[in-house]
Amino acid sequence: MAMSPVRVVIVDDHELLAESLGMWIARQPDLILAGRAADGEAGWELCLAVQPDLALVDVDLPKLDGLELVKRLLEKFPAMRLITMTGRIDPYTIWRVSQSGVHGYTEKTLRPDVLVDAMRLVASGGTYFSPVFEKVKLEWLSQPEAFQKILSDREQEVLRRVVSGWDDERVAKELGISVATVSVHRKNIRSKLELHNDRELVGYARAWGLDKV
């Protein structure tokens, strides 16, 4: 008996890429484009409505972060297969993706035919993580000085905001903690990383992809 085509949803705010990818999917006899959404909230509503077999989710989405959308979808639809797409290959992004529970990761620079093969693999129960993903995990995230081995999740949140130029009051308000607590986190971060000034702190954050909120 023939297998039913895999129903695919694309959640990406880059219209040209999403449209091009949708056309590739439409040409495949074993895949069906079930819908497209341009932001995280719209992606959530779309997936609730059509309940696709596979969702392609951009990591950086407006309105709702792509990996937050992934988390929601995995909780609501445990059987749904999920692939993240991104133009970012920094260690922080790779780390977040590796902790998210997704079944695949691709760069947006991958050829469409490679992505389609990855979709088939993931839809059939396998996983696909690009060579770049595996390289960053091996060469960066395994290092003793890797941020996730040194800093707590909260310290990472504080560091990302501090090096983006936020003052302690704004960081405290955003994270729901006191200004004094932010100050303690800043001190602990520098101590743990053995960094002596803001220039060194920014340099470390930039190298690891922790310089964007």
Coordinates of N, CA and C in Angstrom, one line a residue:
M1 N 0.8 -1.2 0.0 CA 0.0 0.0 0.0 C 0.9 1.3 0.0
A2 N 0.6 2.2 -0.9 CA 1.4 3.4 -1.0 C 1.3 4.3 0.3
M3 N 2.4 4.9 0.7 CA 2.5 5.8 1.8 C 1.8 7.1 1.5
S4 N 1.1 7.7 2.4 CA 0.6 9.0 2.2 C 1.7 10.1 2.1
P5 N 1.5 11.1 1.3 CA 2.6 12.1 1.2 C 2.8 12.8 2.6
V6 N 4.0 13.3 2.8 CA 4.3 14.0 4.1 C 3.8 15.4 4.0
R7 N 3.0 15.8 4.9 CA 2.4 17.2 5.0 C 3.4 18.1 5.7
V8 N 3.9 19.1 5.0 CA 4.9 20.0 5.5 C 4.4 21.4 5.7
V9 N 4.9 22.0 6.8 CA 4.6 23.5 7.0 C 5.9 24.2 7.1
I10 N 6.0 25.4 6.5 CA 7.2 26.2 6.5 C 6.9 27.5 7.4
V11 N 7.7 27.7 8.4 CA 7.6 28.9 9.2 C 8.9 29.7 9.1
D12 N 8.8 30.7 8.3 CA 10.0 31.5 8.0 C 9.6 32.9 7.5
D13 N 10.3 34.0 8.1 CA 9.9 35.3 7.7 C 10.6 35.8 6.5
H14 N 11.5 35.0 5.9 CA 12.1 35.4 4.6 C 11.2 34.9 3.4
E15 N 10.4 35.8 2.9 CA 9.4 35.4 2.0 C 9.9 34.7 0.7
L16 N 11.0 35.2 0.2 CA 11.6 34.7 -1.1 C 12.1 33.3 -0.8
L17 N 12.8 33.0 0.3 CA 13.3 31.7 0.6 C 12.1 30.7 0.8
A18 N 11.1 31.2 1.6 CA 10.0 30.3 1.9 C 9.2 29.9 0.6
E19 N 9.1 30.9 -0.3 CA 8.3 30.7 -1.5 C 9.1 29.7 -2.4
S20 N 10.4 29.9 -2.5 CA 11.3 29.0 -3.3 C 11.2 27.6 -2.7
L21 N 11.4 27.5 -1.4 CA 11.3 26.2 -0.8 C 10.0 25.5 -1.0
G22 N 8.9 26.3 -0.9 CA 7.6 25.8 -1.1 C 7.4 25.2 -2.5
M23 N 8.0 25.9 -3.5 CA 7.9 25.4 -4.9 C 8.7 24.1 -5.0
W24 N 9.8 23.9 -4.4 CA 10.6 22.7 -4.4 C 9.8 21.5 -3.8
I25 N 9.1 21.8 -2.7 CA 8.3 20.8 -2.0 C 7.1 20.4 -2.9
A26 N 6.5 21.4 -3.5 CA 5.4 21.1 -4.4 C 5.7 20.1 -5.6
R27 N 7.0 20.1 -6.0 CA 7.4 19.3 -7.1 C 7.7 17.8 -6.7
Q28 N 7.7 17.6 -5.3 CA 8.0 16.2 -4.9 C 6.7 15.4 -4.7
P29 N 6.7 14.2 -5.3 CA 5.5 13.4 -5.2 C 5.1 12.9 -3.8
D30 N 6.2 12.9 -2.9 CA 6.0 12.3 -1.6 C 5.8 13.4 -0.5
L31 N 5.8 14.7 -1.0 CA 5.7 15.8 0.0 C 4.5 16.7 -0.5
I32 N 3.8 17.3 0.5 CA 2.8 18.2 0.2 C 3.0 19.5 1.1
L33 N 3.0 20.7 0.5 CA 3.1 21.9 1.3 C 1.7 22.2 1.9
A34 N 1.6 22.1 3.3 CA 0.3 22.2 4.0 C 0.1 23.7 4.4
G35 N 1.1 24.5 4.3 CA 0.9 25.9 4.6 C 2.3 26.6 4.9
R36 N 2.2 28.0 4.9 CA 3.4 28.8 5.3 C 3.0 29.9 6.2
A37 N 3.9 30.2 7.1 CA 3.7 31.3 8.1 C 4.9 32.1 8.2
A38 N 4.8 33.5 8.4 CA 5.9 34.4 8.4 C 6.4 34.8 9.8
D39 N 5.7 34.3 10.8 CA 6.2 34.6 12.2 C 5.9 33.5 13.1
G40 N 6.4 33.5 14.3 CA 6.2 32.4 15.3 C 4.8 32.2 15.7
E41 N 4.1 33.3 16.0 CA 2.7 33.2 16.5 C 1.8 32.6 15.3
A42 N 2.0 33.1 14.1 CA 1.3 32.6 13.0 C 1.6 31.2 12.7
G43 N 2.9 30.8 12.9 CA 3.3 29.4 12.7 C 2.6 28.5 13.7
W44 N 2.5 28.9 15.0 CA 1.8 28.2 16.0 C 0.3 28.0 15.6
E45 N -0.3 29.0 15.2 CA -1.8 28.9 14.8 C -1.9 28.0 13.6
L46 N -1.0 28.1 12.6 CA -1.0 27.3 11.4 C -0.9 25.8 11.8
C47 N 0.1 25.5 12.7 CA 0.3 24.1 13.1 C -0.9 23.5 13.9
L48 N -1.5 24.4 14.7 CA -2.7 24.0 15.4 C -3.8 23.6 14.4
A49 N -3.9 24.4 13.4 CA -5.0 24.2 12.4 C -4.8 23.0 11.5
V50 N -3.6 22.8 11.0 CA -3.4 21.8 9.9 C -2.7 20.5 10.5
Q51 N -2.0 20.6 11.7 CA -1.3 19.5 12.3 C -0.5 18.7 11.3
P52 N 0.6 19.4 10.8 CA 1.4 18.8 9.7 C 2.2 17.6 10.3
D53 N 2.8 16.8 9.4 CA 3.7 15.7 9.8 C 5.1 16.3 10.1
L54 N 5.4 17.4 9.4 CA 6.8 17.9 9.5 C 6.7 19.4 9.4
A55 N 7.4 20.1 10.3 CA 7.5 21.6 10.3 C 8.9 22.0 10.1
L56 N 9.2 23.0 9.2 CA 10.5 23.6 9.0 C 10.4 25.0 9.7
V57 N 11.2 25.2 10.7 CA 11.1 26.4 11.5 C 12.4 27.2 11.5
D58 N 12.3 28.4 11.1 CA 13.4 29.3 11.2 C 13.7 29.6 12.7
V59 N 15.0 29.7 13.1 CA 15.4 29.9 14.5 C 15.0 31.3 14.9
D60 N 15.3 32.3 14.0 CA 15.0 33.7 14.3 C 13.7 34.2 13.7
L61 N 12.7 34.2 14.5 CA 11.4 34.6 14.0 C 10.8 35.8 14.8
P62 N 10.1 36.7 14.1 CA 9.4 37.7 14.8 C 8.2 37.2 15.6
K63 N 7.8 37.9 16.7 CA 6.7 37.6 17.5 C 6.8 36.4 18.5
L64 N 7.4 35.4 18.0 CA 7.7 34.2 18.9 C 9.0 33.5 18.4
D65 N 10.0 33.4 19.2 CA 11.2 32.8 18.9 C 11.0 31.4 18.3
G66 N 11.8 31.1 17.3 CA 11.7 29.8 16.6 C 11.8 28.6 17.5
L67 N 12.8 28.7 18.4 CA 13.0 27.5 19.3 C 12.0 27.5 20.4
E68 N 11.4 28.6 20.8 CA 10.2 28.6 21.7 C 9.0 28.0 21.0
L69 N 8.8 28.3 19.7 CA 7.8 27.6 18.9 C 8.0 26.1 18.9
V70 N 9.2 25.7 18.6 CA 9.6 24.3 18.6 C 9.2 23.6 20.0
K71 N 9.5 24.3 21.1 CA 9.2 23.7 22.4 C 7.7 23.5 22.5
R72 N 6.9 24.5 22.1 CA 5.4 24.4 22.2 C 4.9 23.3 21.3
L73 N 5.5 23.2 20.1 CA 5.0 22.1 19.2 C 5.3 20.7 19.7
L74 N 6.5 20.6 20.3 CA 6.9 19.2 20.8 C 6.0 18.8 22.0
E75 N 5.6 19.8 22.8 CA 4.7 19.5 23.9 C 3.3 19.2 23.4
K76 N 2.8 19.9 22.4 CA 1.4 19.8 21.9 C 1.3 18.6 21.0
F77 N 2.3 18.4 20.2 CA 2.3 17.3 19.2 C 3.6 16.5 19.2
P78 N 3.7 15.6 20.2 CA 4.9 14.8 20.3 C 5.3 14.0 19.1
A79 N 4.4 13.7 18.2 CA 4.7 12.9 17.0 C 5.2 13.8 15.8
M80 N 5.0 15.1 15.9 CA 5.4 16.0 14.9 C 6.9 16.0 14.7
R81 N 7.4 16.0 13.5 CA 8.8 16.0 13.2 C 9.2 17.5 12.9
L82 N 10.4 17.9 13.4 CA 10.7 19.3 13.3 C 12.2 19.5 12.9
I83 N 12.4 20.4 11.9 CA 13.7 20.7 11.4 C 13.8 22.3 11.6
T84 N 14.9 22.7 12.2 CA 15.2 24.1 12.3 C 16.1 24.5 11.1
M85 N 15.8 25.8 10.6 CA 16.6 26.4 9.6 C 17.2 27.7 10.1
T86 N 18.4 28.0 9.7 CA 18.9 29.3 10.2 C 20.1 29.7 9.3
G87 N 20.3 31.0 9.3 CA 21.5 31.6 8.6 C 22.6 31.7 9.6
R88 N 22.4 31.4 10.9 CA 23.4 31.6 11.9 C 24.0 30.3 12.3
I89 N 25.4 30.3 12.4 CA 26.1 29.1 12.8 C 27.0 29.3 14.0
D90 N 26.7 30.3 14.8 CA 27.5 30.6 16.0 C 27.3 29.5 17.0
P91 N 28.3 29.3 17.9 CA 28.1 28.2 18.9 C 26.9 28.4 19.8
Y92 N 26.5 29.6 20.1 CA 25.3 29.8 21.0 C 24.1 29.2 20.3
T93 N 23.9 29.6 19.0 CA 22.7 29.1 18.3 C 22.8 27.6 18.2
I94 N 23.9 27.0 17.9 CA 24.1 25.5 17.8 C 23.7 24.9 19.1
W95 N 24.2 25.5 20.2 CA 23.9 25.0 21.5 C 22.4 25.0 21.8
R96 N 21.7 26.1 21.5 CA 20.3 26.2 21.8 C 19.5 25.1 21.0
V97 N 19.9 25.0 19.7 CA 19.3 24.0 18.8 C 19.5 22.6 19.4
S98 N 20.7 22.3 19.8 CA 21.1 20.9 20.3 C 20.3 20.6 21.6
Q99 N 19.8 21.6 22.3 CA 19.0 21.4 23.6 C 17.5 21.4 23.3
S100 N 17.1 21.7 22.1 CA 15.7 22.0 21.8 C 14.8 20.7 21.6
G101 N 15.5 19.6 21.2 CA 14.7 18.4 20.9 C 14.3 18.3 19.5
V102 N 14.7 19.2 18.6 CA 14.4 19.1 17.2 C 15.1 17.8 16.6
H103 N 14.6 17.5 15.4 CA 15.0 16.3 14.8 C 16.0 16.6 13.6
G104 N 16.2 17.9 13.4 CA 17.1 18.2 12.3 C 17.5 19.7 12.3
Y105 N 18.6 20.0 11.7 CA 19.2 21.4 11.6 C 19.8 21.5 10.3
T106 N 19.4 22.6 9.6 CA 20.1 22.9 8.3 C 20.4 24.4 8.2
E107 N 21.4 24.7 7.5 CA 21.7 26.1 7.2 C 20.8 26.5 6.0
K108 N 20.5 27.8 5.9 CA 19.7 28.2 4.8 C 20.5 28.2 3.5
T109 N 21.8 28.1 3.6 CA 22.6 28.0 2.4 C 22.7 26.6 1.7
L110 N 22.1 25.6 2.4 CA 22.1 24.3 1.8 C 21.3 24.3 0.5
R111 N 21.7 23.4 -0.4 CA 21.0 23.3 -1.7 C 19.6 22.7 -1.4
P112 N 18.6 23.2 -2.1 CA 17.2 22.7 -1.9 C 17.1 21.2 -2.0
D113 N 17.8 20.5 -2.9 CA 17.7 19.1 -3.0 C 18.2 18.4 -1.8
V114 N 19.3 19.0 -1.1 CA 19.8 18.4 0.1 C 18.8 18.5 1.2
L115 N 18.2 19.7 1.3 CA 17.2 19.9 2.3 C 16.0 19.0 2.1
V116 N 15.6 18.8 0.9 CA 14.4 17.9 0.6 C 14.8 16.4 1.1
D117 N 16.0 16.0 0.8 CA 16.5 14.7 1.3 C 16.5 14.6 2.8
A118 N 16.9 15.7 3.5 CA 16.9 15.8 4.9 C 15.5 15.7 5.5
M119 N 14.5 16.4 4.8 CA 13.1 16.3 5.2 C 12.6 14.9 5.1
R120 N 12.9 14.2 4.0 CA 12.5 12.8 3.9 C 13.1 11.9 5.0
L121 N 14.3 12.1 5.3 CA 15.0 11.4 6.4 C 14.3 11.6 7.7
V122 N 14.1 12.9 8.1 CA 13.5 13.2 9.3 C 12.0 12.7 9.4
A123 N 11.3 12.9 8.3 CA 9.9 12.5 8.3 C 9.8 11.0 8.5
S124 N 10.8 10.2 8.1 CA 10.8 8.8 8.2 C 11.2 8.3 9.6
G125 N 11.5 9.2 10.4 CA 11.9 8.8 11.8 C 13.4 9.0 12.1
G126 N 14.2 9.5 11.1 CA 15.6 9.7 11.3 C 15.9 11.1 11.8
T127 N 17.2 11.4 11.8 CA 17.6 12.8 12.2 C 18.6 13.3 11.1
Y128 N 18.6 14.6 10.9 CA 19.6 15.2 10.0 C 20.2 16.5 10.7
F129 N 21.4 16.4 11.0 CA 22.1 17.6 11.5 C 23.3 17.9 10.6
S130 N 23.4 19.1 10.0 CA 24.3 19.4 8.9 C 25.8 19.2 9.4
P131 N 26.7 19.0 8.4 CA 28.1 18.9 8.8 C 28.6 20.1 9.6
V132 N 28.1 21.3 9.2 CA 28.5 22.5 10.0 C 28.1 22.4 11.4
F133 N 26.9 22.0 11.7 CA 26.3 21.8 13.0 C 27.3 20.9 13.8
E134 N 27.6 19.7 13.2 CA 28.4 18.7 13.9 C 29.8 19.3 14.2
K135 N 30.3 20.1 13.2 CA 31.7 20.6 13.3 C 31.7 21.6 14.5
V136 N 30.7 22.5 14.6 CA 30.7 23.5 15.7 C 30.6 22.8 17.0
K137 N 29.7 21.8 17.1 CA 29.6 21.0 18.4 C 30.9 20.4 18.8
L138 N 31.6 19.8 17.8 CA 32.8 19.1 18.1 C 34.0 20.1 18.4
E139 N 34.1 21.1 17.7 CA 35.3 22.0 17.8 C 35.1 23.1 18.8
W140 N 33.8 23.5 19.1 CA 33.6 24.6 20.0 C 32.9 24.2 21.3
L141 N 31.8 23.5 21.2 CA 31.0 23.2 22.4 C 31.7 22.1 23.3
S142 N 32.7 21.4 22.8 CA 33.4 20.4 23.6 C 34.6 21.0 24.3
Q143 N 34.9 22.3 24.0 CA 36.0 22.9 24.7 C 35.8 23.1 26.2
P144 N 36.8 23.0 27.0 CA 36.6 23.3 28.5 C 36.1 24.7 28.8
E145 N 36.5 25.7 27.9 CA 36.1 27.0 28.1 C 34.8 27.4 27.4
A146 N 34.1 26.4 26.9 CA 32.8 26.6 26.3 C 31.8 27.2 27.3
F147 N 31.0 28.2 26.8 CA 30.2 29.0 27.7 C 29.2 28.1 28.5
Q148 N 28.7 27.1 27.9 CA 27.6 26.3 28.6 C 28.2 25.4 29.6
K149 N 29.5 25.3 29.6 CA 30.2 24.5 30.7 C 30.6 25.4 31.9
I150 N 30.5 26.7 31.7 CA 31.0 27.6 32.7 C 29.9 28.4 33.3
L151 N 29.0 28.9 32.4 CA 28.0 29.9 32.9 C 26.6 29.2 33.0
S152 N 25.9 29.6 34.0 CA 24.5 29.1 34.2 C 23.6 29.7 33.1
D153 N 22.4 29.2 32.9 CA 21.5 29.7 31.9 C 21.2 31.2 32.2
R154 N 21.0 31.5 33.5 CA 20.7 32.9 33.9 C 21.9 33.8 33.6
E155 N 23.1 33.3 33.9 CA 24.3 34.1 33.6 C 24.5 34.4 32.1
Q156 N 24.1 33.4 31.3 CA 24.1 33.6 29.8 C 23.2 34.7 29.4
E157 N 22.0 34.6 30.0 CA 21.0 35.7 29.7 C 21.5 37.1 30.1
V158 N 22.1 37.2 31.2 CA 22.6 38.5 31.7 C 23.8 38.9 30.7
L159 N 24.7 38.0 30.4 CA 25.8 38.4 29.6 C 25.4 38.9 28.2
R160 N 24.4 38.2 27.6 CA 23.9 38.6 26.3 C 23.4 40.0 26.3
R161 N 22.7 40.4 27.4 CA 22.1 41.7 27.4 C 23.2 42.8 27.8
V162 N 24.1 42.4 28.7 CA 25.1 43.4 29.1 C 26.0 43.7 27.9
V163 N 26.4 42.8 27.1 CA 27.3 43.1 26.0 C 26.5 43.7 24.8
S164 N 25.2 43.7 24.9 CA 24.4 44.4 23.9 C 24.2 45.8 24.3
G165 N 24.8 46.2 25.4 CA 24.7 47.6 25.8 C 23.6 48.0 26.8
W166 N 22.9 47.0 27.3 CA 21.8 47.2 28.3 C 22.4 47.6 29.6
D167 N 21.8 48.6 30.3 CA 22.3 48.9 31.7 C 21.6 47.9 32.7
D168 N 22.1 47.9 33.9 CA 21.6 46.9 34.9 C 20.1 47.1 35.1
E169 N 19.6 48.3 35.1 CA 18.1 48.5 35.4 C 17.3 47.8 34.3
R170 N 17.7 47.9 33.0 CA 17.0 47.3 31.9 C 17.1 45.8 32.0
V171 N 18.3 45.3 32.3 CA 18.5 43.8 32.4 C 17.6 43.3 33.5
A172 N 17.6 44.0 34.7 CA 16.8 43.5 35.8 C 15.3 43.5 35.5
K173 N 14.8 44.5 34.8 CA 13.4 44.6 34.4 C 13.0 43.5 33.5
E174 N 13.9 43.3 32.5 CA 13.6 42.2 31.4 C 13.6 40.8 32.0
L175 N 14.5 40.6 33.0 CA 14.6 39.2 33.5 C 13.8 39.0 34.8
G176 N 13.2 40.1 35.3 CA 12.4 40.0 36.5 C 13.2 39.7 37.8
I177 N 14.4 40.3 37.8 CA 15.3 40.2 39.0 C 15.7 41.6 39.5
S178 N 16.3 41.7 40.6 CA 16.7 43.0 41.2 C 18.0 43.5 40.5
V179 N 18.2 44.8 40.6 CA 19.4 45.4 40.0 C 20.7 44.8 40.8
A180 N 20.5 44.6 42.1 CA 21.6 44.0 42.9 C 22.0 42.6 42.4
T181 N 21.0 41.8 42.0 CA 21.2 40.5 41.5 C 22.0 40.5 40.2
V182 N 21.6 41.5 39.3 CA 22.3 41.6 38.0 C 23.7 41.9 38.3
S183 N 24.0 42.8 39.2 CA 25.4 43.2 39.6 C 26.2 42.0 40.0
V184 N 25.6 41.1 40.8 CA 26.2 39.9 41.3 C 26.5 39.0 40.2
H185 N 25.5 38.8 39.2 CA 25.8 38.0 38.1 C 26.9 38.5 37.2
R186 N 27.0 39.8 37.0 CA 28.1 40.4 36.2 C 29.4 40.1 36.8
K187 N 29.5 40.2 38.2 CA 30.7 39.9 38.9 C 31.1 38.5 38.7
N188 N 30.1 37.6 38.9 CA 30.4 36.2 38.8 C 30.8 35.7 37.4
I189 N 30.2 36.4 36.4 CA 30.5 36.1 35.0 C 32.0 36.4 34.7
R190 N 32.4 37.5 35.1 CA 33.8 37.9 34.9 C 34.8 37.0 35.6
S191 N 34.4 36.7 36.8 CA 35.2 35.8 37.6 C 35.4 34.4 37.0
K192 N 34.2 33.9 36.6 CA 34.3 32.5 36.0 C 35.0 32.5 34.7
L193 N 34.9 33.6 33.9 CA 35.5 33.6 32.6 C 37.0 34.1 32.7
E194 N 37.3 34.6 33.8 CA 38.7 35.2 34.1 C 38.9 36.3 33.1
L195 N 37.9 37.2 32.9 CA 38.0 38.4 32.1 C 38.1 39.6 32.9
H196 N 38.9 40.6 32.5 CA 39.2 41.7 33.4 C 38.5 43.1 33.0
N197 N 37.9 43.2 31.8 CA 37.3 44.4 31.4 C 36.2 44.2 30.4
D198 N 35.5 45.2 30.1 CA 34.3 45.1 29.2 C 34.8 44.7 27.7
R199 N 35.9 45.2 27.3 CA 36.4 44.8 26.0 C 36.6 43.3 25.9
E200 N 37.2 42.7 26.9 CA 37.5 41.2 26.9 C 36.1 40.5 26.9
L201 N 35.2 41.0 27.7 CA 33.9 40.4 27.8 C 33.1 40.4 26.5
V202 N 33.2 41.5 25.8 CA 32.5 41.6 24.5 C 33.2 40.7 23.5
G203 N 34.5 40.6 23.5 CA 35.2 39.8 22.6 C 34.8 38.3 22.8
Y204 N 34.8 37.9 24.1 CA 34.3 36.5 24.4 C 32.9 36.2 23.9
A205 N 32.0 37.2 24.2 CA 30.6 37.0 23.8 C 30.5 36.9 22.3
R206 N 31.2 37.8 21.6 CA 31.1 37.8 20.1 C 31.6 36.5 19.5
A207 N 32.7 36.0 20.1 CA 33.3 34.7 19.6 C 32.3 33.6 19.7
W208 N 31.5 33.6 20.7 CA 30.6 32.4 21.0 C 29.2 32.7 20.5
G209 N 28.9 33.8 20.0 CA 27.6 34.1 19.5 C 26.6 34.6 20.6
L210 N 27.2 35.1 21.7 CA 26.4 35.6 22.8 C 26.2 37.1 22.8
D211 N 26.5 37.7 21.6 CA 26.4 39.2 21.6 C 25.1 39.7 21.0
K212 N 24.1 38.9 20.8 CA 22.8 39.4 20.3 C 21.7 38.9 21.2
V213 N 20.8 39.8 21.4 CA 19.6 39.5 22.2 C 18.4 39.2 21.3

